[in-house]
């Protein structure tokens, strides 16, 4: 399953590229993800950030301070590895390596769990990370990807 999942995540990585991304886009994206989470009854926190600057934040009913730690750790993984936290986790799982055991990518600074996806802009690379926390790793990831696809579709 891991090889197929890696291929799926790599395809998403290539698909989810924007021509531009600004503060207004972050608001639209965060609002769309939040609306989807509310409709589904999810207890989730949503965060969109650039390094050093939070562009959007929502914490829905039922979230806890733990989500804050997970959001920061997942986003740091995206910024360090320039890939979704799910893709990084799957690549390490496939390799059999445990980076935290080697003193590399330790929690709580980093998290090898799905739920944070880079915002990539053509010609600029990774400009932000969109993160959800509160569901399973796969569901956090899927929620973010659905929002990114929606924003790409409407332009």
JSON list of C-alpha atoms in Angstrom, two decimals:
[
{"chain": "A", "resi": 1, "resn": "UNK", "atom": "CA", "xyz": [0.00, 0.00, 0.00]},
{"chain": "A", "resi": 2, "resn": "UNK", "atom": "CA", "xyz": [2.80, 2.43, 0.80]},
{"chain": "A", "resi": 3, "resn": "UNK", "atom": "CA", "xyz": [4.17, 2.46, -2.77]},
{"chain": "A", "resi": 4, "resn": "UNK", "atom": "CA", "xyz": [0.72, 3.21, -4.19]},
{"chain": "A", "resi": 5, "resn": "UNK", "atom": "CA", "xyz": [0.10, 5.86, -1.54]},
{"chain": "A", "resi": 6, "resn": "UNK", "atom": "CA", "xyz": [3.44, 7.51, -2.31]},
{"chain": "A", "resi": 7, "resn": "UNK", "atom": "CA", "xyz": [2.54, 7.63, -6.01]},
{"chain": "A", "resi": 8, "resn": "UNK", "atom": "CA", "xyz": [-0.83, 9.21, -5.15]},
{"chain": "A", "resi": 9, "resn": "UNK", "atom": "CA", "xyz": [0.80, 11.81, -2.89]},
{"chain": "A", "resi": 10, "resn": "UNK", "atom": "CA", "xyz": [3.48, 12.61, -5.47]},
{"chain": "A", "resi": 11, "resn": "UNK", "atom": "CA", "xyz": [0.75, 13.15, -8.09]},
{"chain": "A", "resi": 12, "resn": "UNK", "atom": "CA", "xyz": [-0.98, 15.57, -5.72]},
{"chain": "A", "resi": 13, "resn": "UNK", "atom": "CA", "xyz": [2.33, 17.36, -5.22]},
{"chain": "A", "resi": 14, "resn": "UNK", "atom": "CA", "xyz": [2.54, 17.97, -8.98]},
{"chain": "A", "resi": 15, "resn": "UNK", "atom": "CA", "xyz": [-1.16, 18.86, -9.28]},
{"chain": "A", "resi": 16, "resn": "UNK", "atom": "CA", "xyz": [-1.44, 21.38, -6.46]},
{"chain": "A", "resi": 17, "resn": "UNK", "atom": "CA", "xyz": [0.56, 24.29, -7.87]},
{"chain": "A", "resi": 18, "resn": "UNK", "atom": "CA", "xyz": [-0.74, 27.85, -8.03]},
{"chain": "A", "resi": 19, "resn": "UNK", "atom": "CA", "xyz": [0.13, 30.74, -10.33]},
{"chain": "A", "resi": 20, "resn": "UNK", "atom": "CA", "xyz": [0.05, 33.03, -7.28]},
{"chain": "A", "resi": 21, "resn": "UNK", "atom": "CA", "xyz": [-1.01, 32.93, -3.64]},
{"chain": "A", "resi": 22, "resn": "UNK", "atom": "CA", "xyz": [-1.62, 35.93, -1.39]},
{"chain": "A", "resi": 23, "resn": "UNK", "atom": "CA", "xyz": [-3.30, 36.80, 1.91]},
{"chain": "A", "resi": 24, "resn": "UNK", "atom": "CA", "xyz": [-6.73, 36.97, 0.26]},
{"chain": "A", "resi": 25, "resn": "UNK", "atom": "CA", "xyz": [-6.23, 33.49, -1.21]},
{"chain": "A", "resi": 26, "resn": "UNK", "atom": "CA", "xyz": [-5.28, 32.23, 2.25]},
{"chain": "A", "resi": 27, "resn": "UNK", "atom": "CA", "xyz": [-8.50, 33.65, 3.66]},
{"chain": "A", "resi": 28, "resn": "UNK", "atom": "CA", "xyz": [-10.61, 32.12, 0.86]},
{"chain": "A", "resi": 29, "resn": "UNK", "atom": "CA", "xyz": [-8.88, 28.76, 1.25]},
{"chain": "A", "resi": 30, "resn": "UNK", "atom": "CA", "xyz": [-9.11, 28.71, 5.02]},
{"chain": "A", "resi": 31, "resn": "UNK", "atom": "CA", "xyz": [-12.76, 29.73, 4.92]},
{"chain": "A", "resi": 32, "resn": "UNK", "atom": "CA", "xyz": [-13.58, 26.98, 2.40]},
{"chain": "A", "resi": 33, "resn": "UNK", "atom": "CA", "xyz": [-11.81, 24.30, 4.45]},
{"chain": "A", "resi": 34, "resn": "UNK", "atom": "CA", "xyz": [-13.50, 25.54, 7.63]},
{"chain": "A", "resi": 35, "resn": "UNK", "atom": "CA", "xyz": [-16.94, 25.48, 5.96]},
{"chain": "A", "resi": 36, "resn": "UNK", "atom": "CA", "xyz": [-16.35, 21.91, 4.75]},
{"chain": "A", "resi": 37, "resn": "UNK", "atom": "CA", "xyz": [-15.23, 20.85, 8.23]},
{"chain": "A", "resi": 38, "resn": "UNK", "atom": "CA", "xyz": [-18.27, 22.46, 9.86]},
{"chain": "A", "resi": 39, "resn": "UNK", "atom": "CA", "xyz": [-20.63, 20.80, 7.37]},
{"chain": "A", "resi": 40, "resn": "UNK", "atom": "CA", "xyz": [-19.03, 17.42, 8.08]},
{"chain": "A", "resi": 41, "resn": "UNK", "atom": "CA", "xyz": [-19.15, 17.98, 11.84]},
{"chain": "A", "resi": 42, "resn": "UNK", "atom": "CA", "xyz": [-15.38, 17.66, 12.17]},
{"chain": "A", "resi": 43, "resn": "UNK", "atom": "CA", "xyz": [-13.58, 18.66, 15.35]},
{"chain": "A", "resi": 44, "resn": "UNK", "atom": "CA", "xyz": [-10.56, 20.13, 13.68]},
{"chain": "A", "resi": 45, "resn": "UNK", "atom": "CA", "xyz": [-8.21, 23.09, 13.70]},
{"chain": "A", "resi": 46, "resn": "UNK", "atom": "CA", "xyz": [-7.12, 24.68, 10.43]},
{"chain": "A", "resi": 47, "resn": "UNK", "atom": "CA", "xyz": [-4.01, 26.81, 9.92]},
{"chain": "A", "resi": 48, "resn": "UNK", "atom": "CA", "xyz": [-2.43, 28.51, 6.93]},
{"chain": "A", "resi": 49, "resn": "UNK", "atom": "CA", "xyz": [0.99, 30.04, 7.49]},
{"chain": "A", "resi": 50, "resn": "UNK", "atom": "CA", "xyz": [4.12, 31.31, 5.94]},
{"chain": "A", "resi": 51, "resn": "UNK", "atom": "CA", "xyz": [7.28, 30.95, 8.00]},
{"chain": "A", "resi": 52, "resn": "UNK", "atom": "CA", "xyz": [6.81, 33.37, 10.89]},
{"chain": "A", "resi": 53, "resn": "UNK", "atom": "CA", "xyz": [3.33, 34.57, 9.87]},
{"chain": "A", "resi": 54, "resn": "UNK", "atom": "CA", "xyz": [-0.08, 32.98, 10.43]},
{"chain": "A", "resi": 55, "resn": "UNK", "atom": "CA", "xyz": [-2.38, 33.89, 7.52]},
{"chain": "A", "resi": 56, "resn": "UNK", "atom": "CA", "xyz": [-5.49, 32.01, 8.69]},
{"chain": "A", "resi": 57, "resn": "UNK", "atom": "CA", "xyz": [-6.48, 30.10, 11.82]},
{"chain": "A", "resi": 58, "resn": "UNK", "atom": "CA", "xyz": [-9.68, 28.39, 12.93]},
{"chain": "A", "resi": 59, "resn": "UNK", "atom": "CA", "xyz": [-10.25, 26.07, 15.88]},
{"chain": "A", "resi": 60, "resn": "UNK", "atom": "CA", "xyz": [-13.63, 24.36, 15.73]},
{"chain": "A", "resi": 61, "resn": "UNK", "atom": "CA", "xyz": [-15.57, 23.05, 18.71]},
{"chain": "A", "resi": 62, "resn": "UNK", "atom": "CA", "xyz": [-13.93, 20.02, 20.26]},
{"chain": "A", "resi": 63, "resn": "UNK", "atom": "CA", "xyz": [-10.35, 20.90, 19.43]},
{"chain": "A", "resi": 64, "resn": "UNK", "atom": "CA", "xyz": [-7.74, 21.00, 22.18]},
{"chain": "A", "resi": 65, "resn": "UNK", "atom": "CA", "xyz": [-4.32, 22.59, 22.74]},
{"chain": "A", "resi": 66, "resn": "UNK", "atom": "CA", "xyz": [-2.84, 19.38, 21.30]},
{"chain": "A", "resi": 67, "resn": "UNK", "atom": "CA", "xyz": [-3.94, 20.51, 17.85]},
{"chain": "A", "resi": 68, "resn": "UNK", "atom": "CA", "xyz": [-1.74, 23.60, 18.20]},
{"chain": "A", "resi": 69, "resn": "UNK", "atom": "CA", "xyz": [1.33, 21.41, 18.74]},
{"chain": "A", "resi": 70, "resn": "UNK", "atom": "CA", "xyz": [0.45, 19.10, 15.86]},
{"chain": "A", "resi": 71, "resn": "UNK", "atom": "CA", "xyz": [-0.24, 21.99, 13.48]},
{"chain": "A", "resi": 72, "resn": "UNK", "atom": "CA", "xyz": [3.13, 23.57, 14.20]},
{"chain": "A", "resi": 73, "resn": "UNK", "atom": "CA", "xyz": [4.99, 20.27, 13.87]},
{"chain": "A", "resi": 74, "resn": "UNK", "atom": "CA", "xyz": [3.29, 19.27, 10.62]},
{"chain": "A", "resi": 75, "resn": "UNK", "atom": "CA", "xyz": [3.86, 22.72, 9.09]},
{"chain": "A", "resi": 76, "resn": "UNK", "atom": "CA", "xyz": [7.54, 22.65, 10.10]},
{"chain": "A", "resi": 77, "resn": "UNK", "atom": "CA", "xyz": [7.85, 19.31, 8.29]},
{"chain": "A", "resi": 78, "resn": "UNK", "atom": "CA", "xyz": [6.41, 20.89, 5.14]},
{"chain": "A", "resi": 79, "resn": "UNK", "atom": "CA", "xyz": [8.78, 23.85, 5.28]},
{"chain": "A", "resi": 80, "resn": "UNK", "atom": "CA", "xyz": [11.82, 21.67, 5.94]},
{"chain": "A", "resi": 81, "resn": "UNK", "atom": "CA", "xyz": [11.07, 18.93, 3.40]},
{"chain": "A", "resi": 82, "resn": "UNK", "atom": "CA", "xyz": [9.06, 20.98, 0.84]},
{"chain": "A", "resi": 83, "resn": "UNK", "atom": "CA", "xyz": [6.54, 18.15, 0.54]},
{"chain": "A", "resi": 84, "resn": "UNK", "atom": "CA", "xyz": [3.31, 17.29, 2.30]},
{"chain": "A", "resi": 85, "resn": "UNK", "atom": "CA", "xyz": [3.74, 15.86, 5.76]},
{"chain": "A", "resi": 86, "resn": "UNK", "atom": "CA", "xyz": [1.86, 12.76, 4.55]},
{"chain": "A", "resi": 87, "resn": "UNK", "atom": "CA", "xyz": [4.34, 12.21, 1.71]},
{"chain": "A", "resi": 88, "resn": "UNK", "atom": "CA", "xyz": [7.31, 12.63, 4.04]},
{"chain": "A", "resi": 89, "resn": "UNK", "atom": "CA", "xyz": [5.77, 10.15, 6.50]},
{"chain": "A", "resi": 90, "resn": "UNK", "atom": "CA", "xyz": [5.06, 7.59, 3.78]},
{"chain": "A", "resi": 91, "resn": "UNK", "atom": "CA", "xyz": [8.56, 7.86, 2.33]},
{"chain": "A", "resi": 92, "resn": "UNK", "atom": "CA", "xyz": [10.10, 7.22, 5.74]},
{"chain": "A", "resi": 93, "resn": "UNK", "atom": "CA", "xyz": [7.69, 4.35, 6.41]},
{"chain": "A", "resi": 94, "resn": "UNK", "atom": "CA", "xyz": [8.65, 2.74, 3.10]},
{"chain": "A", "resi": 95, "resn": "UNK", "atom": "CA", "xyz": [12.37, 3.16, 3.81]},
{"chain": "A", "resi": 96, "resn": "UNK", "atom": "CA", "xyz": [12.07, 1.66, 7.28]},
{"chain": "A", "resi": 97, "resn": "UNK", "atom": "CA", "xyz": [13.99, 4.60, 8.74]},
{"chain": "A", "resi": 98, "resn": "UNK", "atom": "CA", "xyz": [12.84, 6.26, 11.95]},
{"chain": "A", "resi": 99, "resn": "UNK", "atom": "CA", "xyz": [14.28, 9.77, 11.78]},
{"chain": "A", "resi": 100, "resn": "UNK", "atom": "CA", "xyz": [13.29, 10.72, 15.34]},
{"chain": "A", "resi": 101, "resn": "UNK", "atom": "CA", "xyz": [15.23, 7.72, 16.65]},
{"chain": "A", "resi": 102, "resn": "UNK", "atom": "CA", "xyz": [18.26, 9.09, 14.80]},
{"chain": "A", "resi": 103, "resn": "UNK", "atom": "CA", "xyz": [17.76, 12.55, 16.32]},
{"chain": "A", "resi": 104, "resn": "UNK", "atom": "CA", "xyz": [16.39, 13.95, 13.07]},
{"chain": "A", "resi": 105, "resn": "UNK", "atom": "CA", "xyz": [12.90, 15.49, 12.67]},
{"chain": "A", "resi": 106, "resn": "UNK", "atom": "CA", "xyz": [12.02, 15.01, 16.35]},
{"chain": "A", "resi": 107, "resn": "UNK", "atom": "CA", "xyz": [8.53, 15.68, 17.71]},
{"chain": "A", "resi": 108, "resn": "UNK", "atom": "CA", "xyz": [7.29, 18.20, 18.83]},
{"chain": "A", "resi": 109, "resn": "UNK", "atom": "CA", "xyz": [9.29, 20.30, 16.37]},
{"chain": "A", "resi": 110, "resn": "UNK", "atom": "CA", "xyz": [8.33, 18.06, 13.43]},
{"chain": "A", "resi": 111, "resn": "UNK", "atom": "CA", "xyz": [5.59, 15.51, 12.83]},
{"chain": "A", "resi": 112, "resn": "UNK", "atom": "CA", "xyz": [5.57, 12.57, 10.47]},
{"chain": "A", "resi": 113, "resn": "UNK", "atom": "CA", "xyz": [1.80, 12.56, 10.12]},
{"chain": "A", "resi": 114, "resn": "UNK", "atom": "CA", "xyz": [-0.53, 13.64, 7.35]},
{"chain": "A", "resi": 115, "resn": "UNK", "atom": "CA", "xyz": [-2.39, 16.90, 7.46]},
{"chain": "A", "resi": 116, "resn": "UNK", "atom": "CA", "xyz": [-0.07, 19.63, 6.20]},
{"chain": "A", "resi": 117, "resn": "UNK", "atom": "CA", "xyz": [0.29, 20.39, 2.51]},
{"chain": "A", "resi": 118, "resn": "UNK", "atom": "CA", "xyz": [2.56, 22.96, 0.90]},
{"chain": "A", "resi": 119, "resn": "UNK", "atom": "CA", "xyz": [1.20, 25.83, -1.15]},
{"chain": "A", "resi": 120, "resn": "UNK", "atom": "CA", "xyz": [3.50, 25.81, -4.14]},
{"chain": "A", "resi": 121, "resn": "UNK", "atom": "CA", "xyz": [3.64, 28.70, -6.60]},
{"chain": "A", "resi": 122, "resn": "UNK", "atom": "CA", "xyz": [5.09, 28.33, -10.08]},
{"chain": "A", "resi": 123, "resn": "UNK", "atom": "CA", "xyz": [8.55, 29.88, -10.14]},
{"chain": "A", "resi": 124, "resn": "UNK", "atom": "CA", "xyz": [8.62, 30.47, -6.38]},
{"chain": "A", "resi": 125, "resn": "UNK", "atom": "CA", "xyz": [8.29, 27.03, -4.77]},
{"chain": "A", "resi": 126, "resn": "UNK", "atom": "CA", "xyz": [6.74, 26.55, -1.35]},
{"chain": "A", "resi": 127, "resn": "UNK", "atom": "CA", "xyz": [5.24, 29.81, -0.06]},
{"chain": "A", "resi": 128, "resn": "UNK", "atom": "CA", "xyz": [2.93, 28.53, 2.69]},
{"chain": "A", "resi": 129, "resn": "UNK", "atom": "CA", "xyz": [1.68, 25.44, 4.49]},
{"chain": "A", "resi": 130, "resn": "UNK", "atom": "CA", "xyz": [-2.00, 24.54, 4.91]},
{"chain": "A", "resi": 131, "resn": "UNK", "atom": "CA", "xyz": [-2.58, 22.31, 7.92]},
{"chain": "A", "resi": 132, "resn": "UNK", "atom": "CA", "xyz": [-5.48, 20.51, 9.55]},
{"chain": "A", "resi": 133, "resn": "UNK", "atom": "CA", "xyz": [-5.34, 18.67, 12.87]},
{"chain": "A", "resi": 134, "resn": "UNK", "atom": "CA", "xyz": [-7.96, 16.77, 14.81]},
{"chain": "A", "resi": 135, "resn": "UNK", "atom": "CA", "xyz": [-8.90, 13.92, 12.49]},
{"chain": "A", "resi": 136, "resn": "UNK", "atom": "CA", "xyz": [-6.86, 10.91, 11.39]},
{"chain": "A", "resi": 137, "resn": "UNK", "atom": "CA", "xyz": [-3.71, 11.71, 9.43]},
{"chain": "A", "resi": 138, "resn": "UNK", "atom": "CA", "xyz": [-5.36, 10.61, 6.18]},
{"chain": "A", "resi": 139, "resn": "UNK", "atom": "CA", "xyz": [-8.53, 12.60, 6.87]},
{"chain": "A", "resi": 140, "resn": "UNK", "atom": "CA", "xyz": [-6.61, 15.73, 7.87]},
{"chain": "A", "resi": 141, "resn": "UNK", "atom": "CA", "xyz": [-4.67, 15.44, 4.60]},
{"chain": "A", "resi": 142, "resn": "UNK", "atom": "CA", "xyz": [-7.80, 14.83, 2.51]},
{"chain": "A", "resi": 143, "resn": "UNK", "atom": "CA", "xyz": [-9.56, 17.85, 4.02]},
{"chain": "A", "resi": 144, "resn": "UNK", "atom": "CA", "xyz": [-6.67, 20.13, 3.07]},
{"chain": "A", "resi": 145, "resn": "UNK", "atom": "CA", "xyz": [-6.27, 18.67, -0.42]},
{"chain": "A", "resi": 146, "resn": "UNK", "atom": "CA", "xyz": [-10.00, 19.11, -1.13]},
{"chain": "A", "resi": 147, "resn": "UNK", "atom": "CA", "xyz": [-9.72, 22.78, -0.15]},
{"chain": "A", "resi": 148, "resn": "UNK", "atom": "CA", "xyz": [-6.65, 23.32, -2.32]},
{"chain": "A", "resi": 149, "resn": "UNK", "atom": "CA", "xyz": [-8.37, 21.68, -5.28]},
{"chain": "A", "resi": 150, "resn": "UNK", "atom": "CA", "xyz": [-11.42, 23.88, -4.77]},
{"chain": "A", "resi": 151, "resn": "UNK", "atom": "CA", "xyz": [-9.32, 27.05, -4.74]},
{"chain": "A", "resi": 152, "resn": "UNK", "atom": "CA", "xyz": [-7.43, 25.94, -7.86]},
{"chain": "A", "resi": 153, "resn": "UNK", "atom": "CA", "xyz": [-10.74, 25.24, -9.65]},
{"chain": "A", "resi": 154, "resn": "UNK", "atom": "CA", "xyz": [-12.19, 28.68, -8.98]},
{"chain": "A", "resi": 155, "resn": "UNK", "atom": "CA", "xyz": [-8.93, 30.49, -9.63]}
]
